[in-house]
Amino acid sequence: MKVHEFQAKQLLAKFGVDVPEGRVVRNPAEAYEVAKRFGGVVAVKAQIHAGGRGKGGGIKIAKTPEEAELWARELIGSKLVTPQTGPEGREIRLVLVEEGLSIKREFYLGIIIDRSQGRPLIMASSEGGVEIEEVAKESPELILKEHVDPGLGLKPYQIRKIAFGLGLQPRQVGQLMLSLFSTFQELDASMVEINPLVETEQGEVLALDAKLSFDDNALYRHPELMGMRDFDEEEPLEIEASRYGLNYIKLDGNVGCMVNGAGLAMATMDIIKLAGGNPANFLDVGGGASVEQVTNAFKILVSDSNVKAVLINIFGGIMRCDTVAEGVVQAIQEVGVELPVVVRLEGTNVEQGREILQSSSLDFVVADGMGDAAQKVVAVAS
């Protein structure tokens, strides 16, 4: 789950991270009042769940309240296109009006989970204000990395190493780094990112921008975070899938995929590409899905108007093939789907599953193996 920049800053501030003073507004008149209260220069920043807002024109500098009102009027209700939104862009519903700062230097500071090490990884760079992926590609030597033992926490020597590497004093960023790590740990975050972290002309270090995302599997421990979820920023089909405990991500292809297991789902998407097609989604029904979940998964999959054919690729283990077959038949009978459906079943109760499909009087294309399934579904989709 992601949150907006202003929400991320509210959470960071609770843990002791210094952030600029700002207020989120929904209309130009409010932007005028906030800018007038702050006085001087303010930043008017579009609030969407995507990076690269500055490149897309979503961050404006206003020298007067009137100018802040003008920028807010231009941004609110418009579509912002950035490298992370895709060409369709995202509608701006909120803007953050924030006090201007006299910036001396910009840095990058973030924490993610390094799954290869099984530990949090702090990354820092003197190249702040740009996408860290670009820095990693062009100048990897400029990225400082420090793994943190979750049992021991962030140690003083690690703070000094990162601070000196950025050209800062430990006293300037020590408490901020500790607060950032506390935020990451205590909120079960999957990523905490400050880009840019800025040093002002007065020597203060603040989080000028912030991005937080959280582990969905841990949200039951944080009901306060659930209230921050903005459904307007999420794909409607993904929201619907989350209600049934399904792992669904919409893509831009035309071959709908229903698979059990994330690894098999990734392999299925790869083999569809290899066969010359494009997957329309990632959909993992999980290892223990019920007939009801499978039924709803299929309904969600075919609700995407881009889908021209469906591939059901199930390797039965905990998830039995007959359960999948029952769910698919039930969904097609309820929805009346006329799309071609290619099915590849293997594993637990595979014969029962095939019997359910064959006795349903529905027109399924049965595949023998993944390669055959991919070739067949790409052919009928085109």
mmCIF file of C-alpha atoms in Angstrom:
data_model
loop_
_atom_site.group_PDB
_atom_site.id
_atom_site.type_symbol
_atom_site.label_atom_id
_atom_site.label_comp_id
_atom_site.label_asym_id
_atom_site.label_seq_id
_atom_site.Cartn_x
_atom_site.Cartn_y
_atom_site.Cartn_z
ATOM 1 C CA MET A 1 0.000 0.000 0.000
ATOM 2 C CA LYS A 2 1.243 3.477 -0.900
ATOM 3 C CA VAL A 3 0.421 6.846 0.637
ATOM 4 C CA HIS A 4 0.668 10.398 -0.639
ATOM 5 C CA GLU A 5 3.663 12.620 0.020
ATOM 6 C CA PHE A 6 1.834 14.715 2.616
ATOM 7 C CA GLN A 7 0.785 11.566 4.480
ATOM 8 C CA ALA A 8 4.321 10.193 4.360
ATOM 9 C CA LYS A 9 5.608 13.413 5.872
ATOM 10 C CA GLN A 10 3.001 13.311 8.615
ATOM 11 C CA LEU A 11 4.169 9.824 9.566
ATOM 12 C CA LEU A 12 7.854 10.732 9.387
ATOM 13 C CA ALA A 13 7.277 13.806 11.556
ATOM 14 C CA LYS A 14 5.686 11.615 14.252
ATOM 15 C CA PHE A 15 8.918 9.641 14.387
ATOM 16 C CA GLY A 16 11.051 12.766 14.630
ATOM 17 C CA VAL A 17 12.087 13.414 11.017
ATOM 18 C CA ASP A 18 12.213 17.136 10.225
ATOM 19 C CA VAL A 19 9.935 18.108 7.320
ATOM 20 C CA PRO A 20 8.944 21.485 5.839
ATOM 21 C CA GLU A 21 5.701 23.006 7.043
ATOM 22 C CA GLY A 22 2.876 22.418 4.614
ATOM 23 C CA ARG A 23 -0.822 21.783 4.201
ATOM 24 C CA VAL A 24 -2.772 19.752 1.645
ATOM 25 C CA VAL A 25 -5.619 21.572 -0.129
ATOM 26 C CA ARG A 26 -8.433 20.618 -2.520
ATOM 27 C CA ASN A 27 -9.178 23.923 -4.248
ATOM 28 C CA PRO A 28 -7.403 27.121 -5.377
ATOM 29 C CA ALA A 29 -8.964 29.286 -2.654
ATOM 30 C CA GLU A 30 -7.445 27.108 0.059
ATOM 31 C CA ALA A 31 -4.086 27.285 -1.702
ATOM 32 C CA TYR A 32 -4.256 31.078 -1.595
ATOM 33 C CA GLU A 33 -5.006 31.103 2.150
ATOM 34 C CA VAL A 34 -2.208 28.677 2.994
ATOM 35 C CA ALA A 35 0.335 30.556 0.890
ATOM 36 C CA LYS A 36 -0.751 33.840 2.498
ATOM 37 C CA ARG A 37 -0.284 32.357 5.959
ATOM 38 C CA PHE A 38 3.205 31.077 5.131
ATOM 39 C CA GLY A 39 4.294 34.279 3.380
ATOM 40 C CA GLY A 40 7.140 34.352 0.892
ATOM 41 C CA VAL A 41 7.884 31.584 -1.588
ATOM 42 C CA VAL A 42 5.872 28.362 -1.496
ATOM 43 C CA ALA A 43 5.861 25.130 -3.494
ATOM 44 C CA VAL A 44 2.609 23.815 -4.948
ATOM 45 C CA LYS A 45 2.990 20.056 -5.360
ATOM 46 C CA ALA A 46 0.609 17.618 -7.069
ATOM 47 C CA GLN A 47 -0.271 14.633 -4.896
ATOM 48 C CA ILE A 48 -0.362 11.402 -6.897
ATOM 49 C CA HIS A 49 1.075 7.929 -6.295
ATOM 50 C CA ALA A 50 3.886 8.247 -8.814
ATOM 51 C CA GLY A 51 7.380 9.651 -8.960
ATOM 52 C CA GLY A 52 8.853 12.083 -11.452
ATOM 53 C CA ARG A 53 6.278 14.791 -10.683
ATOM 54 C CA GLY A 54 8.777 17.563 -11.202
ATOM 55 C CA LYS A 55 9.643 16.323 -14.695
ATOM 56 C CA GLY A 56 5.950 16.158 -15.553
ATOM 57 C CA GLY A 57 5.240 19.710 -14.406
ATOM 58 C CA GLY A 58 3.523 18.683 -11.182
ATOM 59 C CA ILE A 59 5.634 20.877 -8.875
ATOM 60 C CA LYS A 60 5.331 24.650 -9.172
ATOM 61 C CA ILE A 61 7.055 27.465 -7.295
ATOM 62 C CA ALA A 62 4.893 30.432 -6.312
ATOM 63 C CA LYS A 63 6.266 33.762 -5.054
ATOM 64 C CA THR A 64 2.883 35.188 -4.035
ATOM 65 C CA PRO A 65 -0.455 33.823 -2.725
ATOM 66 C CA GLU A 66 -2.050 34.833 -6.028
ATOM 67 C CA GLU A 67 0.485 32.777 -7.940
ATOM 68 C CA ALA A 68 -0.097 29.795 -5.620
ATOM 69 C CA GLU A 69 -3.822 30.046 -6.315
ATOM 70 C CA LEU A 70 -3.127 30.172 -10.055
ATOM 71 C CA TRP A 71 -0.916 27.064 -9.964
ATOM 72 C CA ALA A 72 -3.444 25.183 -7.838
ATOM 73 C CA ARG A 73 -6.184 26.015 -10.346
ATOM 74 C CA GLU A 74 -3.999 24.719 -13.165
ATOM 75 C CA LEU A 75 -3.065 21.481 -11.390
ATOM 76 C CA ILE A 76 -6.242 20.375 -9.600
ATOM 77 C CA GLY A 77 -8.452 18.365 -11.929
ATOM 78 C CA SER A 78 -5.772 18.004 -14.610
ATOM 79 C CA LYS A 79 -3.953 14.833 -15.675
ATOM 80 C CA LEU A 80 -0.284 14.593 -14.761
ATOM 81 C CA VAL A 81 1.903 12.407 -16.965
ATOM 82 C CA THR A 82 5.262 11.278 -15.552
ATOM 83 C CA PRO A 83 7.678 8.459 -16.446
ATOM 84 C CA GLN A 84 5.932 6.354 -13.771
ATOM 85 C CA THR A 85 2.276 6.999 -14.667
ATOM 86 C CA GLY A 86 2.328 5.831 -18.273
ATOM 87 C CA PRO A 87 0.893 7.916 -21.118
ATOM 88 C CA GLU A 88 -2.594 7.928 -19.590
ATOM 89 C CA GLY A 89 -1.382 9.946 -16.574
ATOM 90 C CA ARG A 90 -3.088 10.404 -13.205
ATOM 91 C CA GLU A 91 -5.761 12.915 -12.241
ATOM 92 C CA ILE A 92 -4.652 15.437 -9.607
ATOM 93 C CA ARG A 93 -7.218 15.779 -6.829
ATOM 94 C CA LEU A 94 -5.009 17.248 -4.105
ATOM 95 C CA VAL A 95 -2.030 19.597 -3.946
ATOM 96 C CA LEU A 96 0.386 20.223 -1.123
ATOM 97 C CA VAL A 97 1.253 23.862 -0.455
ATOM 98 C CA GLU A 98 4.577 23.915 1.341
ATOM 99 C CA GLU A 99 6.917 26.585 2.679
ATOM 100 C CA GLY A 100 9.874 27.439 0.458
ATOM 101 C CA LEU A 101 13.379 26.622 1.641
ATOM 102 C CA SER A 102 16.780 28.078 0.869
ATOM 103 C CA ILE A 103 18.466 24.899 -0.384
ATOM 104 C CA LYS A 104 22.225 24.447 -0.343
ATOM 105 C CA ARG A 105 22.552 20.757 -1.309
ATOM 106 C CA GLU A 106 20.313 17.798 -2.210
ATOM 107 C CA PHE A 107 20.782 14.134 -1.296
ATOM 108 C CA TYR A 108 19.023 10.787 -1.595
ATOM 109 C CA LEU A 109 18.270 8.605 1.444
ATOM 110 C CA GLY A 110 16.133 5.472 1.429
ATOM 111 C CA ILE A 111 15.548 2.113 3.100
ATOM 112 C CA ILE A 112 14.307 -1.053 1.402
ATOM 113 C CA ILE A 113 14.450 -4.785 2.120
ATOM 114 C CA ASP A 114 17.378 -6.535 0.452
ATOM 115 C CA ARG A 115 15.831 -9.957 -0.031
ATOM 116 C CA SER A 116 19.126 -11.536 -1.022
ATOM 117 C CA GLN A 117 20.495 -10.632 2.435
ATOM 118 C CA GLY A 118 17.224 -10.847 4.378
ATOM 119 C CA ARG A 119 17.936 -7.471 5.973
ATOM 120 C CA PRO A 120 17.026 -3.802 5.588
ATOM 121 C CA LEU A 121 19.336 -1.891 3.264
ATOM 122 C CA ILE A 122 20.019 1.821 3.647
ATOM 123 C CA MET A 123 20.961 3.553 0.424
ATOM 124 C CA ALA A 124 22.283 7.106 0.237
ATOM 125 C CA SER A 125 23.693 9.303 -2.476
ATOM 126 C CA SER A 126 24.971 12.834 -2.920
ATOM 127 C CA GLU A 127 22.943 12.908 -6.153
ATOM 128 C CA GLY A 128 19.529 13.806 -4.744
ATOM 129 C CA GLY A 129 16.501 15.073 -6.626
ATOM 130 C CA VAL A 130 16.833 12.580 -9.492
ATOM 131 C CA GLU A 131 15.608 9.000 -9.866
ATOM 132 C CA ILE A 132 17.907 6.676 -7.963
ATOM 133 C CA GLU A 133 17.615 4.147 -10.807
ATOM 134 C CA GLU A 134 19.335 6.637 -13.109
ATOM 135 C CA VAL A 135 22.153 7.149 -10.613
ATOM 136 C CA ALA A 136 22.568 3.377 -10.207
ATOM 137 C CA LYS A 137 22.807 2.988 -13.967
ATOM 138 C CA GLU A 138 25.058 5.927 -14.787
ATOM 139 C CA SER A 139 27.167 6.346 -11.622
ATOM 140 C CA PRO A 140 26.795 3.332 -9.288
ATOM 141 C CA GLU A 141 29.852 4.408 -7.316
ATOM 142 C CA LEU A 142 27.848 7.383 -6.006
ATOM 143 C CA ILE A 143 25.424 5.138 -4.101
ATOM 144 C CA LEU A 144 26.370 4.265 -0.529
ATOM 145 C CA LYS A 145 24.899 1.020 0.812
ATOM 146 C CA GLU A 146 24.701 -0.196 4.383
ATOM 147 C CA HIS A 147 22.888 -3.325 5.585
ATOM 148 C CA VAL A 148 21.294 -3.147 9.017
ATOM 149 C CA ASP A 149 20.890 -6.113 11.346
ATOM 150 C CA PRO A 150 17.220 -5.893 12.431
ATOM 151 C CA GLY A 151 18.113 -7.289 15.851
ATOM 152 C CA LEU A 152 20.843 -4.730 16.536
ATOM 153 C CA GLY A 153 19.381 -1.741 14.714
ATOM 154 C CA LEU A 154 21.248 1.117 13.095
ATOM 155 C CA LYS A 155 24.641 1.531 14.782
ATOM 156 C CA PRO A 156 26.621 4.796 15.309
ATOM 157 C CA TYR A 157 29.479 3.681 13.033
ATOM 158 C CA GLN A 158 26.995 3.160 10.195
ATOM 159 C CA ILE A 159 25.566 6.641 10.681
ATOM 160 C CA ARG A 160 29.061 8.132 10.569
ATOM 161 C CA LYS A 161 29.946 6.143 7.444
ATOM 162 C CA ILE A 162 26.889 7.412 5.551
ATOM 163 C CA ALA A 163 27.118 10.979 6.866
ATOM 164 C CA PHE A 164 30.773 11.384 5.919
ATOM 165 C CA GLY A 165 30.096 9.707 2.584
ATOM 166 C CA LEU A 166 27.518 12.417 1.841
ATOM 167 C CA GLY A 167 29.790 15.207 3.031
ATOM 168 C CA LEU A 168 27.658 15.892 6.108
ATOM 169 C CA GLN A 169 28.358 15.816 9.835
ATOM 170 C CA PRO A 170 26.865 12.918 11.860
ATOM 171 C CA ARG A 171 25.212 15.452 14.173
ATOM 172 C CA GLN A 172 23.276 16.813 11.183
ATOM 173 C CA VAL A 173 21.744 13.512 10.095
ATOM 174 C CA GLY A 174 22.242 11.082 12.978
ATOM 175 C CA GLN A 175 18.868 11.544 14.647
ATOM 176 C CA LEU A 176 17.117 11.786 11.291
ATOM 177 C CA MET A 177 18.552 8.432 10.190
ATOM 178 C CA LEU A 178 17.557 6.781 13.459
ATOM 179 C CA SER A 179 14.048 8.202 13.127
ATOM 180 C CA LEU A 180 13.834 7.026 9.526
ATOM 181 C CA PHE A 181 14.847 3.503 10.491
ATOM 182 C CA SER A 182 12.310 3.497 13.349
ATOM 183 C CA THR A 183 9.621 4.515 10.865
ATOM 184 C CA PHE A 184 10.642 1.678 8.563
ATOM 185 C CA GLN A 185 10.668 -0.961 11.291
ATOM 186 C CA GLU A 186 7.699 0.014 13.422
ATOM 187 C CA LEU A 187 5.292 0.624 10.524
ATOM 188 C CA ASP A 188 6.288 -2.547 8.645
ATOM 189 C CA ALA A 189 7.272 -0.461 5.645
ATOM 190 C CA SER A 190 8.547 -2.073 2.467
ATOM 191 C CA MET A 191 10.191 1.190 1.379
ATOM 192 C CA VAL A 192 10.996 4.548 2.940
ATOM 193 C CA GLU A 193 12.489 7.096 0.571
ATOM 194 C CA ILE A 194 13.505 10.730 0.977
ATOM 195 C CA ASN A 195 14.370 12.264 -2.368
ATOM 196 C CA PRO A 196 15.569 14.854 -2.039
ATOM 197 C CA LEU A 197 16.883 15.142 1.466
ATOM 198 C CA VAL A 198 18.100 18.741 1.613
ATOM 199 C CA GLU A 199 20.605 20.782 3.547
ATOM 200 C CA THR A 200 19.488 24.405 3.848
ATOM 201 C CA GLU A 201 21.735 27.447 3.849
ATOM 202 C CA GLN A 202 21.192 27.525 7.635
ATOM 203 C CA GLY A 203 22.637 24.000 8.007
ATOM 204 C CA GLU A 204 19.334 22.231 8.693
ATOM 205 C CA VAL A 205 18.630 18.856 7.089
ATOM 206 C CA LEU A 206 15.001 18.145 6.128
ATOM 207 C CA ALA A 207 12.945 15.710 4.075
ATOM 208 C CA LEU A 208 11.860 17.870 1.137
ATOM 209 C CA ASP A 209 10.035 14.963 -0.483
ATOM 210 C CA ALA A 210 9.054 11.570 0.924
ATOM 211 C CA LYS A 211 7.634 8.288 -0.300
ATOM 212 C CA LEU A 212 6.428 5.409 1.875
ATOM 213 C CA SER A 213 4.963 2.046 0.957
ATOM 214 C CA PHE A 214 3.851 -0.674 3.354
ATOM 215 C CA ASP A 215 3.730 -4.449 3.446
ATOM 216 C CA ASP A 216 0.094 -5.379 2.736
ATOM 217 C CA ASN A 217 0.472 -8.538 4.815
ATOM 218 C CA ALA A 218 1.220 -6.477 7.933
ATOM 219 C CA LEU A 219 -1.542 -3.886 7.596
ATOM 220 C CA TYR A 220 -3.736 -5.734 10.100
ATOM 221 C CA ARG A 221 -1.280 -4.474 12.723
ATOM 222 C CA HIS A 222 -1.705 -0.855 11.578
ATOM 223 C CA PRO A 223 -5.375 0.150 11.307
ATOM 224 C CA GLU A 224 -4.270 3.795 11.332
ATOM 225 C CA LEU A 225 -2.562 3.267 7.987
ATOM 226 C CA MET A 226 -5.613 1.718 6.348
ATOM 227 C CA GLY A 227 -7.405 5.049 6.722
ATOM 228 C CA MET A 228 -4.716 6.642 4.535
ATOM 229 C CA ARG A 229 -5.439 4.410 1.545
ATOM 230 C CA ASP A 230 -6.566 6.455 -1.473
ATOM 231 C CA PHE A 231 -8.708 4.235 -3.691
ATOM 232 C CA ASP A 232 -8.782 6.925 -6.383
ATOM 233 C CA GLU A 233 -5.076 6.243 -6.946
ATOM 234 C CA GLU A 234 -5.530 2.509 -7.462
ATOM 235 C CA GLU A 235 -6.682 0.450 -10.419
ATOM 236 C CA PRO A 236 -10.386 -0.481 -9.841
ATOM 237 C CA LEU A 237 -9.817 -4.127 -10.776
ATOM 238 C CA GLU A 238 -6.902 -4.343 -8.328
ATOM 239 C CA ILE A 239 -9.122 -2.931 -5.576
ATOM 240 C CA GLU A 240 -11.788 -5.511 -6.374
ATOM 241 C CA ALA A 241 -9.198 -8.309 -6.319
ATOM 242 C CA SER A 242 -7.916 -7.231 -2.894
ATOM 243 C CA ARG A 243 -11.408 -7.728 -1.460
ATOM 244 C CA TYR A 244 -11.137 -11.444 -2.221
ATOM 245 C CA GLY A 245 -7.520 -11.871 -1.136
ATOM 246 C CA LEU A 246 -6.274 -12.190 -4.720
ATOM 247 C CA ASN A 247 -2.917 -10.978 -6.034
ATOM 248 C CA TYR A 248 -3.811 -9.075 -9.205
ATOM 249 C CA ILE A 249 -1.889 -6.461 -11.180
ATOM 250 C CA LYS A 250 -3.295 -5.021 -14.391
ATOM 251 C CA LEU A 251 -0.965 -4.874 -17.396
ATOM 252 C CA ASP A 252 -1.433 -3.597 -20.948
ATOM 253 C CA GLY A 253 -1.581 -6.850 -22.961
ATOM 254 C CA ASN A 254 -4.525 -8.849 -24.300
ATOM 255 C CA VAL A 255 -3.969 -12.351 -22.838
ATOM 256 C CA GLY A 256 -5.634 -12.762 -19.443
ATOM 257 C CA CYS A 257 -3.783 -15.135 -17.096
ATOM 258 C CA MET A 258 -5.076 -17.025 -14.063
ATOM 259 C CA VAL A 259 -2.385 -18.978 -12.252
ATOM 260 C CA ASN A 260 -1.724 -20.412 -8.801
ATOM 261 C CA GLY A 261 1.574 -19.359 -7.294
ATOM 262 C CA ALA A 262 3.615 -16.220 -7.936
ATOM 263 C CA GLY A 263 6.532 -18.114 -9.504
ATOM 264 C CA LEU A 264 4.288 -19.949 -11.955
ATOM 265 C CA ALA A 265 2.504 -16.664 -12.713
ATOM 266 C CA MET A 266 5.807 -15.002 -13.631
ATOM 267 C CA ALA A 267 6.824 -17.986 -15.752
ATOM 268 C CA THR A 268 3.431 -17.931 -17.483
ATOM 269 C CA MET A 269 3.811 -14.266 -18.403
ATOM 270 C CA ASP A 270 7.305 -14.965 -19.716
ATOM 271 C CA ILE A 271 6.205 -17.854 -21.905
ATOM 272 C CA ILE A 272 3.314 -15.816 -23.317
ATOM 273 C CA LYS A 273 5.847 -13.152 -24.341
ATOM 274 C CA LEU A 274 8.095 -15.852 -25.785
ATOM 275 C CA ALA A 275 5.167 -17.077 -27.882
ATOM 276 C CA GLY A 276 4.689 -13.580 -29.293
ATOM 277 C CA GLY A 277 1.833 -12.413 -27.060
ATOM 278 C CA ASN A 278 1.386 -9.885 -24.264
ATOM 279 C CA PRO A 279 -0.058 -10.715 -20.818
ATOM 280 C CA ALA A 280 -2.954 -8.513 -19.694
ATOM 281 C CA ASN A 281 -2.397 -9.108 -16.016
ATOM 282 C CA PHE A 282 -0.593 -10.855 -13.196
ATOM 283 C CA LEU A 283 -3.147 -12.936 -11.286
ATOM 284 C CA ASP A 284 -2.141 -15.383 -8.570
ATOM 285 C CA VAL A 285 -5.140 -17.051 -6.904
ATOM 286 C CA GLY A 286 -2.857 -18.545 -4.257
ATOM 287 C CA GLY A 287 -2.375 -22.051 -3.008
ATOM 288 C CA GLY A 288 -5.559 -22.408 -0.977
ATOM 289 C CA ALA A 289 -8.203 -20.500 -2.914
ATOM 290 C CA SER A 290 -11.853 -21.561 -2.660
ATOM 291 C CA VAL A 291 -14.318 -22.051 -5.506
ATOM 292 C CA GLU A 292 -15.730 -18.601 -4.666
ATOM 293 C CA GLN A 293 -12.285 -16.975 -4.938
ATOM 294 C CA VAL A 294 -11.574 -18.682 -8.258
ATOM 295 C CA THR A 295 -14.981 -17.584 -9.558
ATOM 296 C CA ASN A 296 -14.349 -13.970 -8.590
ATOM 297 C CA ALA A 297 -10.787 -14.111 -9.928
ATOM 298 C CA PHE A 298 -12.096 -15.152 -13.340
ATOM 299 C CA LYS A 299 -14.766 -12.427 -13.296
ATOM 300 C CA ILE A 300 -12.156 -9.781 -12.499
ATOM 301 C CA LEU A 301 -9.825 -11.102 -15.203
ATOM 302 C CA VAL A 302 -12.419 -10.895 -17.985
ATOM 303 C CA SER A 303 -13.696 -7.497 -16.798
ATOM 304 C CA ASP A 304 -10.638 -5.993 -18.475
ATOM 305 C CA SER A 305 -11.864 -4.890 -21.906
ATOM 306 C CA ASN A 306 -8.387 -5.451 -23.362
ATOM 307 C CA VAL A 307 -8.526 -9.198 -22.718
ATOM 308 C CA LYS A 308 -9.140 -11.160 -25.949
ATOM 309 C CA ALA A 309 -8.326 -14.655 -24.656
ATOM 310 C CA VAL A 310 -7.740 -16.331 -21.296
ATOM 311 C CA LEU A 311 -5.045 -18.773 -20.207
ATOM 312 C CA ILE A 312 -5.715 -20.800 -17.061
ATOM 313 C CA ASN A 313 -2.457 -22.414 -15.986
ATOM 314 C CA ILE A 314 -2.759 -24.469 -12.798
ATOM 315 C CA PHE A 315 -0.264 -26.832 -11.222
ATOM 316 C CA GLY A 316 -2.282 -28.521 -8.502
ATOM 317 C CA GLY A 317 -0.651 -28.903 -5.126
ATOM 318 C CA ILE A 318 -2.507 -27.416 -2.193
ATOM 319 C CA MET A 319 -4.744 -25.815 -4.826
ATOM 320 C CA ARG A 320 -6.651 -28.728 -6.373
ATOM 321 C CA CYS A 321 -7.404 -28.767 -10.096
ATOM 322 C CA ASP A 322 -11.055 -29.695 -9.509
ATOM 323 C CA THR A 323 -11.531 -26.586 -7.331
ATOM 324 C CA VAL A 324 -10.200 -24.396 -10.128
ATOM 325 C CA ALA A 325 -12.349 -26.115 -12.722
ATOM 326 C CA GLU A 326 -15.499 -25.671 -10.606
ATOM 327 C CA GLY A 327 -14.769 -21.985 -10.076
ATOM 328 C CA VAL A 328 -14.088 -21.304 -13.759
ATOM 329 C CA VAL A 329 -17.227 -23.113 -14.928
ATOM 330 C CA GLN A 330 -19.324 -21.283 -12.340
ATOM 331 C CA ALA A 331 -17.877 -17.905 -13.376
ATOM 332 C CA ILE A 332 -18.476 -18.474 -17.098
ATOM 333 C CA GLN A 333 -22.044 -19.591 -16.459
ATOM 334 C CA GLU A 334 -22.729 -16.513 -14.305
ATOM 335 C CA VAL A 335 -21.030 -13.952 -16.536
ATOM 336 C CA GLY A 336 -21.673 -15.522 -19.930
ATOM 337 C CA VAL A 337 -18.120 -15.085 -21.199
ATOM 338 C CA GLU A 338 -17.641 -15.642 -24.918
ATOM 339 C CA LEU A 339 -13.856 -15.254 -24.943
ATOM 340 C CA PRO A 340 -11.725 -18.264 -25.908
ATOM 341 C CA VAL A 341 -10.329 -19.995 -22.813
ATOM 342 C CA VAL A 342 -7.198 -22.163 -22.919
ATOM 343 C CA VAL A 343 -6.696 -24.492 -19.946
ATOM 344 C CA ARG A 344 -3.605 -26.315 -18.787
ATOM 345 C CA LEU A 345 -4.101 -28.431 -15.654
ATOM 346 C CA GLU A 346 -1.530 -30.646 -13.932
ATOM 347 C CA GLY A 347 -1.159 -32.062 -10.432
ATOM 348 C CA THR A 348 -3.597 -32.838 -7.648
ATOM 349 C CA ASN A 349 -7.023 -34.058 -8.849
ATOM 350 C CA VAL A 350 -6.141 -33.225 -12.463
ATOM 351 C CA GLU A 351 -8.412 -35.952 -13.873
ATOM 352 C CA GLN A 352 -11.382 -34.709 -11.820
ATOM 353 C CA GLY A 353 -10.663 -31.162 -12.997
ATOM 354 C CA ARG A 354 -10.574 -32.174 -16.649
ATOM 355 C CA GLU A 355 -13.801 -34.143 -16.211
ATOM 356 C CA ILE A 356 -15.562 -31.075 -14.772
ATOM 357 C CA LEU A 357 -14.471 -28.995 -17.757
ATOM 358 C CA GLN A 358 -15.433 -31.626 -20.314
ATOM 359 C CA SER A 359 -18.859 -32.277 -18.786
ATOM 360 C CA SER A 360 -19.686 -28.567 -18.561
ATOM 361 C CA SER A 361 -20.614 -28.315 -22.264
ATOM 362 C CA LEU A 362 -18.483 -25.160 -22.399
ATOM 363 C CA ASP A 363 -15.946 -24.743 -25.181
ATOM 364 C CA PHE A 364 -12.468 -24.932 -23.612
ATOM 365 C CA VAL A 365 -9.189 -25.313 -25.490
ATOM 366 C CA VAL A 366 -7.174 -27.938 -23.599
ATOM 367 C CA ALA A 367 -3.395 -27.590 -23.717
ATOM 368 C CA ASP A 368 -0.672 -30.165 -23.164
ATOM 369 C CA GLY A 369 2.048 -28.354 -21.233
ATOM 370 C CA MET A 370 2.947 -24.688 -20.806
ATOM 371 C CA GLY A 371 4.527 -24.215 -24.214
ATOM 372 C CA ASP A 372 1.488 -25.613 -25.985
ATOM 373 C CA ALA A 373 -0.815 -23.486 -23.807
ATOM 374 C CA ALA A 374 1.075 -20.297 -24.637
ATOM 375 C CA GLN A 375 1.068 -20.993 -28.370
ATOM 376 C CA LYS A 376 -2.649 -21.753 -28.377
ATOM 377 C CA VAL A 377 -3.743 -18.736 -26.305
ATOM 378 C CA VAL A 378 -1.634 -16.304 -28.349
ATOM 379 C CA ALA A 379 -3.107 -17.737 -31.547
ATOM 380 C CA VAL A 380 -6.741 -17.356 -30.432
ATOM 381 C CA ALA A 381 -6.076 -13.892 -28.951
ATOM 382 C CA SER A 382 -4.839 -12.575 -32.282
#
